[in-house]
Coordinates of C-alpha atoms in Angstrom, one line a residue:
X21 CA 8.3 25.8 -3.6
X22 CA 11.1 23.3 -4.2
X23 CA 12.4 24.2 -0.7
X24 CA 15.2 21.7 -0.9
X25 CA 16.0 20.6 -4.4
X26 CA 19.0 18.7 -3.3
X27 CA 16.4 15.9 -1.9
X28 CA 15.2 15.5 -5.4
X29 CA 18.6 14.1 -6.5
X30 CA 21.0 13.6 -9.3
X31 CA 18.5 11.3 -10.9
X32 CA 16.2 14.2 -11.6
X33 CA 18.5 15.9 -13.6
X34 CA 19.3 12.7 -15.3
X35 CA 15.7 12.5 -16.4
X36 CA 15.5 15.9 -17.9
X37 CA 15.1 14.6 -21.5
X38 CA 12.1 12.7 -20.4
X39 CA 10.6 15.7 -19.0
X40 CA 11.2 17.6 -22.3
X41 CA 9.0 14.7 -23.9
X42 CA 6.5 14.9 -21.3
X43 CA 6.1 18.7 -21.1
X44 CA 5.6 18.4 -24.7
X45 CA 2.7 16.2 -24.6
X46 CA 1.1 17.8 -21.8
X47 CA 1.4 21.3 -23.6
X48 CA -1.4 20.2 -25.8
X49 CA -4.0 20.1 -22.9
X50 CA -3.0 23.1 -20.9
X51 CA -6.6 24.1 -20.3
X52 CA -7.4 20.8 -18.7
X53 CA -6.7 20.0 -15.1
X54 CA -3.7 17.5 -15.4
X55 CA -4.0 14.4 -12.9
X56 CA -1.8 11.7 -12.5
X57 CA -2.5 8.3 -10.5
X58 CA -0.2 5.1 -10.1
X59 CA -2.4 2.7 -11.7
X60 CA -2.9 -0.2 -13.9
X61 CA -5.2 -0.4 -16.9
X62 CA -8.4 -1.7 -15.1
X63 CA -7.9 1.1 -12.3
X64 CA -7.5 3.7 -15.1
X65 CA -10.7 2.7 -16.3
X66 CA -12.5 3.4 -13.0
X67 CA -10.8 6.8 -12.7
X68 CA -11.6 7.8 -15.9
X69 CA -15.3 7.3 -15.0
X70 CA -15.0 9.4 -12.0
X71 CA -13.2 12.2 -13.6
X72 CA -15.9 12.2 -16.3
X73 CA -18.3 12.7 -13.6
X74 CA -16.4 15.6 -12.1
X75 CA -16.2 17.3 -15.5
X76 CA -19.8 17.0 -16.1
X77 CA -20.6 18.3 -12.7
X78 CA -18.1 21.1 -12.8
X79 CA -17.4 21.7 -16.6
X80 CA -13.6 21.5 -15.7
X81 CA -12.0 19.2 -18.0
X82 CA -9.3 16.6 -16.9
X83 CA -6.5 15.4 -18.7
X84 CA -5.5 12.3 -17.1
X85 CA -2.3 9.9 -17.1
X86 CA -2.4 6.5 -15.3
X87 CA 1.0 5.1 -15.2
X88 CA 3.1 2.3 -13.1
X89 CA 6.2 4.3 -13.6
X90 CA 4.9 7.0 -11.5
X91 CA 8.0 7.9 -9.5
X92 CA 10.4 8.0 -12.4
X93 CA 7.8 10.3 -14.8
X94 CA 7.1 12.3 -11.6
X95 CA 10.7 13.3 -11.0
X96 CA 11.2 14.1 -14.7
X97 CA 8.4 16.6 -14.3
X98 CA 9.8 18.0 -10.9
X99 CA 13.1 18.7 -12.9
X100 CA 11.3 20.9 -15.4
X101 CA 9.3 22.7 -12.7
X102 CA 6.2 21.6 -14.3
X103 CA 4.4 19.1 -12.0
X104 CA 0.9 17.8 -12.7
X105 CA -2.0 19.8 -11.0
X106 CA -3.2 16.9 -9.0
X107 CA -1.5 13.7 -8.1
X108 CA -3.4 10.7 -6.8
X109 CA -1.0 8.2 -4.8
X110 CA -0.1 5.9 -2.0
X111 CA 0.9 7.5 1.4
X112 CA 4.2 6.3 1.4
X113 CA 6.0 9.0 -0.7
X114 CA 4.0 12.1 0.9
X115 CA 6.8 13.4 3.3
X116 CA 9.4 12.6 0.5
X117 CA 7.3 14.9 -1.9
X118 CA 6.7 17.3 0.7
X119 CA 10.2 18.0 1.8
X120 CA 11.1 18.4 -1.7
X121 CA 8.6 21.1 -2.1
X122 CA 6.8 19.2 -4.7
X123 CA 3.4 19.1 -3.2
X124 CA 1.3 21.9 -1.3
X125 CA 0.1 22.1 2.1
X126 CA -3.8 21.7 2.4
X127 CA -6.0 23.2 5.0
X128 CA -8.9 20.7 5.7
X129 CA -11.4 23.3 6.6
X130 CA -11.2 25.1 3.5
X131 CA -12.4 22.0 1.5
X132 CA -16.5 21.3 1.5
X133 CA -17.1 17.9 2.9
X134 CA -13.9 18.0 5.1
X135 CA -16.2 17.4 8.2
X136 CA -17.3 13.9 6.6
X137 CA -13.7 12.3 6.7
X138 CA -12.7 11.0 10.1
X139 CA -9.7 12.5 12.3
X140 CA -7.5 9.3 11.5
X141 CA -7.8 10.1 7.8
X142 CA -6.8 13.4 8.2
X143 CA -4.1 12.4 10.7
X144 CA -3.0 10.3 7.8
X145 CA -1.9 13.1 5.9
X146 CA -0.3 15.3 8.5
X147 CA 3.2 15.8 8.5
X148 CA 5.6 16.1 11.6
X149 CA 5.3 20.1 11.5
X150 CA 1.6 19.8 11.9
X151 CA 0.7 20.7 8.5
X152 CA -1.7 18.7 6.0
X153 CA 0.0 17.7 2.8
X154 CA -2.9 15.6 1.3
X155 CA -6.5 14.9 1.1
X156 CA -7.6 11.4 1.9
X157 CA -9.2 9.3 -0.8
X158 CA -9.3 5.6 -0.1
X159 CA -8.3 3.4 2.8
X160 CA -8.0 -0.3 3.6
X161 CA -6.2 -2.8 5.7
X162 CA -4.3 -5.7 4.6
X163 CA -6.4 -9.0 5.0
X164 CA -5.8 -12.8 4.7
X165 CA -6.8 -14.6 1.5
X166 CA -7.2 -18.4 1.9
X167 CA -8.3 -21.2 -0.7
X168 CA -11.3 -22.3 1.0
X169 CA -12.0 -25.3 -1.3
X170 CA -8.3 -26.6 -0.4
X171 CA -8.9 -26.0 3.6
X172 CA -12.2 -27.9 3.4
X173 CA -10.8 -30.7 1.2
X174 CA -7.8 -31.2 3.7
X175 CA -10.4 -31.0 6.7
X176 CA -9.0 -27.9 8.3
X177 CA -11.1 -25.3 10.2
X178 CA -10.5 -21.5 9.3
X179 CA -7.5 -20.5 11.1
X180 CA -7.8 -18.4 14.3
X181 CA -3.9 -18.3 15.3
X182 CA -0.6 -18.2 14.0
X183 CA -0.4 -22.0 14.9
X184 CA -3.2 -22.8 12.9
X185 CA -2.0 -20.9 10.0
X186 CA 1.3 -22.5 10.0
X187 CA -0.4 -25.8 10.2
X188 CA -2.7 -25.2 7.4
X189 CA 0.3 -23.8 5.1
X190 CA 2.2 -26.9 5.9
X191 CA -0.8 -29.0 4.8
X192 CA -1.3 -27.1 1.5
X193 CA 2.6 -27.6 0.6
X194 CA 2.5 -31.5 1.6
X195 CA -0.8 -32.9 1.2
X196 CA -1.7 -32.3 -2.5
X197 CA -4.8 -30.0 -1.9
X198 CA -5.6 -29.5 -5.6
X199 CA -6.0 -33.2 -6.0
X200 CA -3.7 -33.7 -9.1
X201 CA -1.7 -36.1 -7.8
X202 CA 1.4 -34.4 -8.3
X203 CA 3.5 -33.8 -4.9
X204 CA 5.5 -30.2 -4.7
X205 CA 3.5 -28.2 -7.1
X206 CA 1.7 -26.2 -4.1
X207 CA 2.7 -24.1 -1.5
X208 CA 1.6 -22.7 1.6
X209 CA 1.9 -18.8 1.3
X210 CA 2.0 -16.6 -1.7
X211 CA 4.8 -13.7 -0.7
X212 CA 5.7 -10.5 -2.6
X213 CA 9.4 -10.5 -1.4
X214 CA 10.8 -8.0 -3.9
X215 CA 12.9 -4.9 -2.9
X216 CA 11.3 -2.6 -5.4
X217 CA 10.1 0.6 -3.6
X218 CA 10.7 -1.5 -0.4
X219 CA 7.6 -3.5 -1.2
X220 CA 8.7 -6.4 1.0
X221 CA 8.5 -4.2 3.9
X222 CA 4.9 -3.5 3.5
X223 CA 4.2 -7.5 3.6
X224 CA 6.5 -7.9 6.4
X225 CA 5.2 -5.4 8.8
X226 CA 1.6 -7.1 9.4
X227 CA 3.3 -10.4 10.6
X228 CA 6.0 -8.3 12.7
X229 CA 3.2 -6.7 14.2
X230 CA 1.2 -9.9 15.0
X231 CA 4.3 -11.5 16.6
X232 CA 4.6 -8.5 19.0
X233 CA 7.7 -7.2 17.1
X234 CA 8.1 -3.7 15.0
X235 CA 10.2 -1.7 13.1
X236 CA 9.9 1.7 14.9
X237 CA 7.4 2.7 17.6
X238 CA 6.1 6.5 18.1
X239 CA 4.3 9.2 16.1
X240 CA 3.9 12.9 16.0
X241 CA 7.5 13.1 14.0
X242 CA 9.5 11.3 16.8
X243 CA 10.4 7.5 16.5
X244 CA 12.1 5.0 18.7
X245 CA 13.8 2.2 16.8
X246 CA 12.5 -1.3 17.8
X247 CA 13.7 -3.5 15.1
X248 CA 16.3 -5.2 17.2
X249 CA 14.4 -5.7 20.3
X250 CA 13.9 -9.0 21.8
X251 CA 10.3 -9.4 20.7
X252 CA 11.3 -8.0 17.2
X253 CA 13.9 -10.6 16.7
X254 CA 11.7 -13.3 18.0
X255 CA 9.3 -12.2 15.4
X256 CA 11.7 -12.2 12.7
X257 CA 12.8 -15.8 13.8
X258 CA 9.3 -17.0 13.3
X259 CA 8.9 -15.2 9.9
X260 CA 12.4 -16.6 8.8
X261 CA 11.1 -20.1 9.4
X262 CA 8.4 -19.6 6.7
X263 CA 11.0 -19.2 4.2
X264 CA 14.1 -21.6 5.7
X265 CA 12.0 -24.2 7.6
X266 CA 11.3 -27.8 6.2
X267 CA 9.2 -27.7 4.2
X268 CA 9.8 -24.0 3.1
X269 CA 6.1 -22.5 3.2
X270 CA 6.6 -20.1 0.6
X271 CA 6.7 -20.2 -3.3
X272 CA 9.6 -20.7 -5.2
X273 CA 11.5 -17.4 -5.9
X274 CA 9.4 -15.7 -3.4
X275 CA 12.1 -13.1 -2.4
X276 CA 12.2 -11.8 -5.9
X277 CA 8.6 -11.7 -6.9
X278 CA 7.3 -8.4 -7.9
X279 CA 3.6 -9.8 -7.5
X280 CA 2.4 -12.8 -5.6
X281 CA -0.8 -12.8 -7.2
X282 CA -0.2 -15.4 -9.9
X283 CA 0.6 -18.0 -7.4
X284 CA -2.7 -17.6 -5.6
X285 CA -4.8 -17.1 -8.8
X286 CA -3.3 -20.1 -10.7
X287 CA -3.5 -22.8 -8.1
X288 CA 0.0 -23.1 -6.8
X289 CA -0.2 -21.3 -3.3
X290 CA -3.2 -21.3 -0.9
X291 CA -2.6 -18.3 1.6
X292 CA -2.0 -14.5 0.6
X293 CA -1.9 -11.7 3.0
X294 CA -2.6 -8.6 0.8
X295 CA -4.9 -5.8 0.0
X296 CA -8.5 -6.1 -1.0
X297 CA -7.7 -4.6 -4.4
X298 CA -7.0 -8.2 -5.2
X299 CA -10.6 -9.2 -5.0
X300 CA -11.6 -8.3 -8.4
X301 CA -9.1 -10.4 -10.0
X302 CA -9.6 -13.4 -7.5
X303 CA -13.1 -13.6 -8.2
X304 CA -12.1 -14.6 -11.8
X305 CA -9.4 -16.9 -10.8
X306 CA -9.3 -18.9 -8.9
X307 CA -12.8 -18.1 -8.7
X308 CA -15.3 -16.4 -6.1
X309 CA -16.4 -19.6 -4.8
X310 CA -12.7 -21.1 -4.2
X311 CA -11.4 -18.7 -1.5
X312 CA -12.4 -16.7 1.5
X313 CA -11.2 -13.4 3.1
X314 CA -10.7 -13.5 7.1
X315 CA -9.1 -11.5 9.8
X316 CA -5.9 -12.0 10.2
X317 CA -5.3 -15.1 12.4
X318 CA -3.8 -13.8 15.8
X319 CA -0.1 -14.2 16.8
X320 CA 1.4 -13.4 20.3
X321 CA 1.1 -9.6 19.4
X322 CA -2.5 -9.9 17.9
X323 CA -4.2 -9.5 14.7
X324 CA -3.0 -6.0 13.5
X325 CA -2.1 -5.7 10.0
X326 CA -0.9 -2.7 7.7
X327 CA -3.2 0.3 6.8
X328 CA -2.8 1.4 3.1
X329 CA -4.0 4.6 2.0
X330 CA -4.2 6.5 -1.2
X331 CA -4.5 10.5 -1.2
X332 CA -4.7 13.5 -3.3
X333 CA -2.0 15.8 -3.8
X334 CA -1.9 19.4 -5.0
X335 CA 1.3 20.1 -7.2
X336 CA 3.1 22.7 -6.3
X337 CA 3.9 24.4 -9.7
X338 CA 0.1 24.4 -10.6
X339 CA -1.6 27.7 -11.5
X340 CA -5.0 26.1 -11.0
X341 CA -5.7 26.3 -7.4
X342 CA -9.6 26.7 -7.7
X343 CA -9.7 23.6 -9.8
X344 CA -7.5 21.7 -7.6
X345 CA -9.9 22.2 -4.6
X346 CA -12.9 21.5 -6.7
X347 CA -11.5 18.2 -7.7
X348 CA -10.4 17.4 -4.1
X349 CA -14.2 18.4 -3.1
X350 CA -15.4 16.2 -5.5
X351 CA -13.2 13.1 -5.1
X352 CA -14.2 12.9 -1.3
X353 CA -18.0 13.2 -1.7
X354 CA -20.4 10.6 -1.4
X355 CA -20.9 10.7 -5.2
X356 CA -17.4 10.1 -6.2
X357 CA -16.5 7.7 -3.3
X358 CA -19.3 5.5 -4.5
X359 CA -18.4 5.5 -8.4
X360 CA -14.7 4.9 -7.2
X361 CA -15.8 1.7 -5.6
X362 CA -18.5 0.7 -8.4
X363 CA -17.4 1.9 -11.8
X364 CA -16.1 -0.6 -14.2
X365 CA -12.6 -1.3 -14.1
X366 CA -11.1 -2.1 -10.6
X367 CA -12.2 -0.3 -7.3
X368 CA -9.9 3.0 -6.8
X369 CA -11.8 3.4 -3.5
X370 CA -11.4 0.5 -1.5
X371 CA -13.0 1.6 1.8
X372 CA -14.5 5.2 1.5
X373 CA -12.9 7.9 3.6
X374 CA -16.3 9.5 3.6
X375 CA -17.8 8.6 7.0
X376 CA -21.3 8.8 5.8
X377 CA -20.8 5.6 3.4
X378 CA -20.8 1.8 4.2
X379 CA -18.5 -0.2 1.9
X380 CA -20.4 -3.6 2.1
X381 CA -23.7 -2.0 1.2
X382 CA -22.3 -0.3 -1.6
X383 CA -20.4 -3.1 -3.1
X384 CA -23.2 -5.4 -2.1
X385 CA -20.6 -7.9 -0.8
X386 CA -20.1 -8.8 2.8
X387 CA -16.4 -9.6 2.4
X388 CA -16.0 -5.7 2.5
X389 CA -17.4 -5.9 6.0
X390 CA -14.3 -8.1 6.9
X391 CA -12.0 -5.6 5.5
X392 CA -13.8 -2.9 7.3
X393 CA -13.4 -4.7 10.5
X394 CA -9.8 -5.5 10.0
X395 CA -9.2 -1.8 9.5
X396 CA -10.1 -1.2 12.7
X397 CA -7.2 -3.1 13.9
X398 CA -4.6 -2.0 11.5
X399 CA -1.7 0.6 11.6
X400 CA -0.1 3.0 9.1
X401 CA 3.6 2.9 8.6
X402 CA 5.1 6.1 9.5
X403 CA 4.2 8.7 6.8
X404 CA 4.7 11.9 8.8
X405 CA 8.5 11.6 8.3
X406 CA 10.5 10.5 5.4
X407 CA 10.6 6.7 5.9
X408 CA 11.6 5.7 2.3
X409 CA 15.4 5.1 3.1
X410 CA 14.6 3.1 6.1
X411 CA 11.8 1.1 4.0
X412 CA 14.4 0.0 1.5
X413 CA 16.9 -0.9 4.0
X414 CA 14.3 -3.1 5.8
X415 CA 13.2 -4.9 2.5
X416 CA 17.0 -5.4 1.5
X417 CA 18.2 -6.5 4.8
X418 CA 15.3 -9.1 5.4
X419 CA 15.7 -10.4 2.0
X420 CA 19.2 -10.9 2.5
X421 CA 18.5 -12.4 6.0
X422 CA 15.7 -14.9 4.7
X423 CA 17.9 -15.7 1.3
X424 CA 20.9 -16.9 3.4
X425 CA 18.8 -18.5 6.3
X426 CA 21.0 -16.5 8.8
X427 CA 21.8 -17.8 12.1
X428 CA 22.7 -14.3 13.0
X429 CA 19.5 -12.6 13.4
X430 CA 20.1 -10.4 16.3
X431 CA 23.5 -9.1 14.6
X432 CA 21.8 -8.4 11.1
X433 CA 18.9 -6.5 13.1
X434 CA 21.6 -4.5 15.0
X435 CA 23.2 -3.3 12.1
X436 CA 19.7 -2.4 10.5
X437 CA 18.6 -0.5 13.7
X438 CA 21.7 1.5 13.6
X439 CA 21.1 2.7 10.1
X440 CA 17.5 3.6 10.7
X441 CA 18.7 5.6 13.5
X442 CA 21.0 7.3 11.8
X443 CA 18.4 8.2 9.2
X444 CA 15.9 9.3 11.4
X445 CA 18.4 11.4 13.5
X446 CA 19.0 13.3 10.0
X447 CA 15.6 14.1 10.0
X448 CA 15.5 15.3 13.5
X449 CA 12.9 12.4 14.0
X450 CA 14.8 10.2 16.5
X451 CA 12.9 10.0 19.9

């Protein structure tokens, strides 16, 4: 437990005061299983319904906290050696938390229903040492959202290739697709270019793969840095042109936007590559009848997009191993997976990890079949090693390149490749 406390860093100690406050509040519910998720208000409502069903079924009460400041509050609790019993969070931080001793290893065969999850799901929570440190809960691939009303008004077919996509984005930026008579108030693509948590890296990765490039290649705990190969340089040149070409095809301020959702929802941008968690909001605005979801148009490297996953982790300081296990078994059951897709709020299970379920049938919405199809051609960012530092560096380097419209892409990527190599080498993860 907490085998390598130095990795938690000085920030943990600096947040001790917050830990004290949080410990005080949780002491009021010591008999309940404390569960945290990184969620906004809508998703929290869905989780509450899922946990209510769990409590009704098992008699185990749940004290639930939904927070978008997940990492900050979690580090504070780590500093106090008083972690939540169960964490539900995206895949990106698993290796970091496991290396810090904050989450416990899991034996899949010990969980009822483990055989209803795919090998790919279990592989996603396996670390380089061969141990499993989470229980898969939700999965999806990024998909392409397009304003179908704009596309049809301008006479374009559904894009099949990157050339089609670029032509459509250019038309959205220059041909007044909303018909309001005002030039320059619509844009081709909505892009979330913030470097916070390295978010920009996730958006970039799909287009890098579709152009035949990559950040790293490998697996099983060993990776080769490929961000500066000729294919990757060519991929980055294409992506940079989205930002720096004439016309620019992205919304103003794209490189600092934490969310590009408002630009698509409020009739300012016509193409948005993101996760299907946006469906619920986009059905309200711009409206279900005004957009479509498609498989990614193909670039020279294909149609691959980023896989995103959410998993269940067991807090290392918990004194409730039986309750942890009971909740995980419930959350991967057909009952809980279905409830996580359909309870009021926002789906917290996007595509089920339980292979007995069909998402399109449960949602009653064929658009989820598109998401499921895209999942079969998607790829997870490295999660069996701690890729956090590399992810942040990639986001910051690309943001700097595109904000300056650099002419030295090769030189910038060579420098980035050296830093990623150093980081992986420190983890004995460099191939």
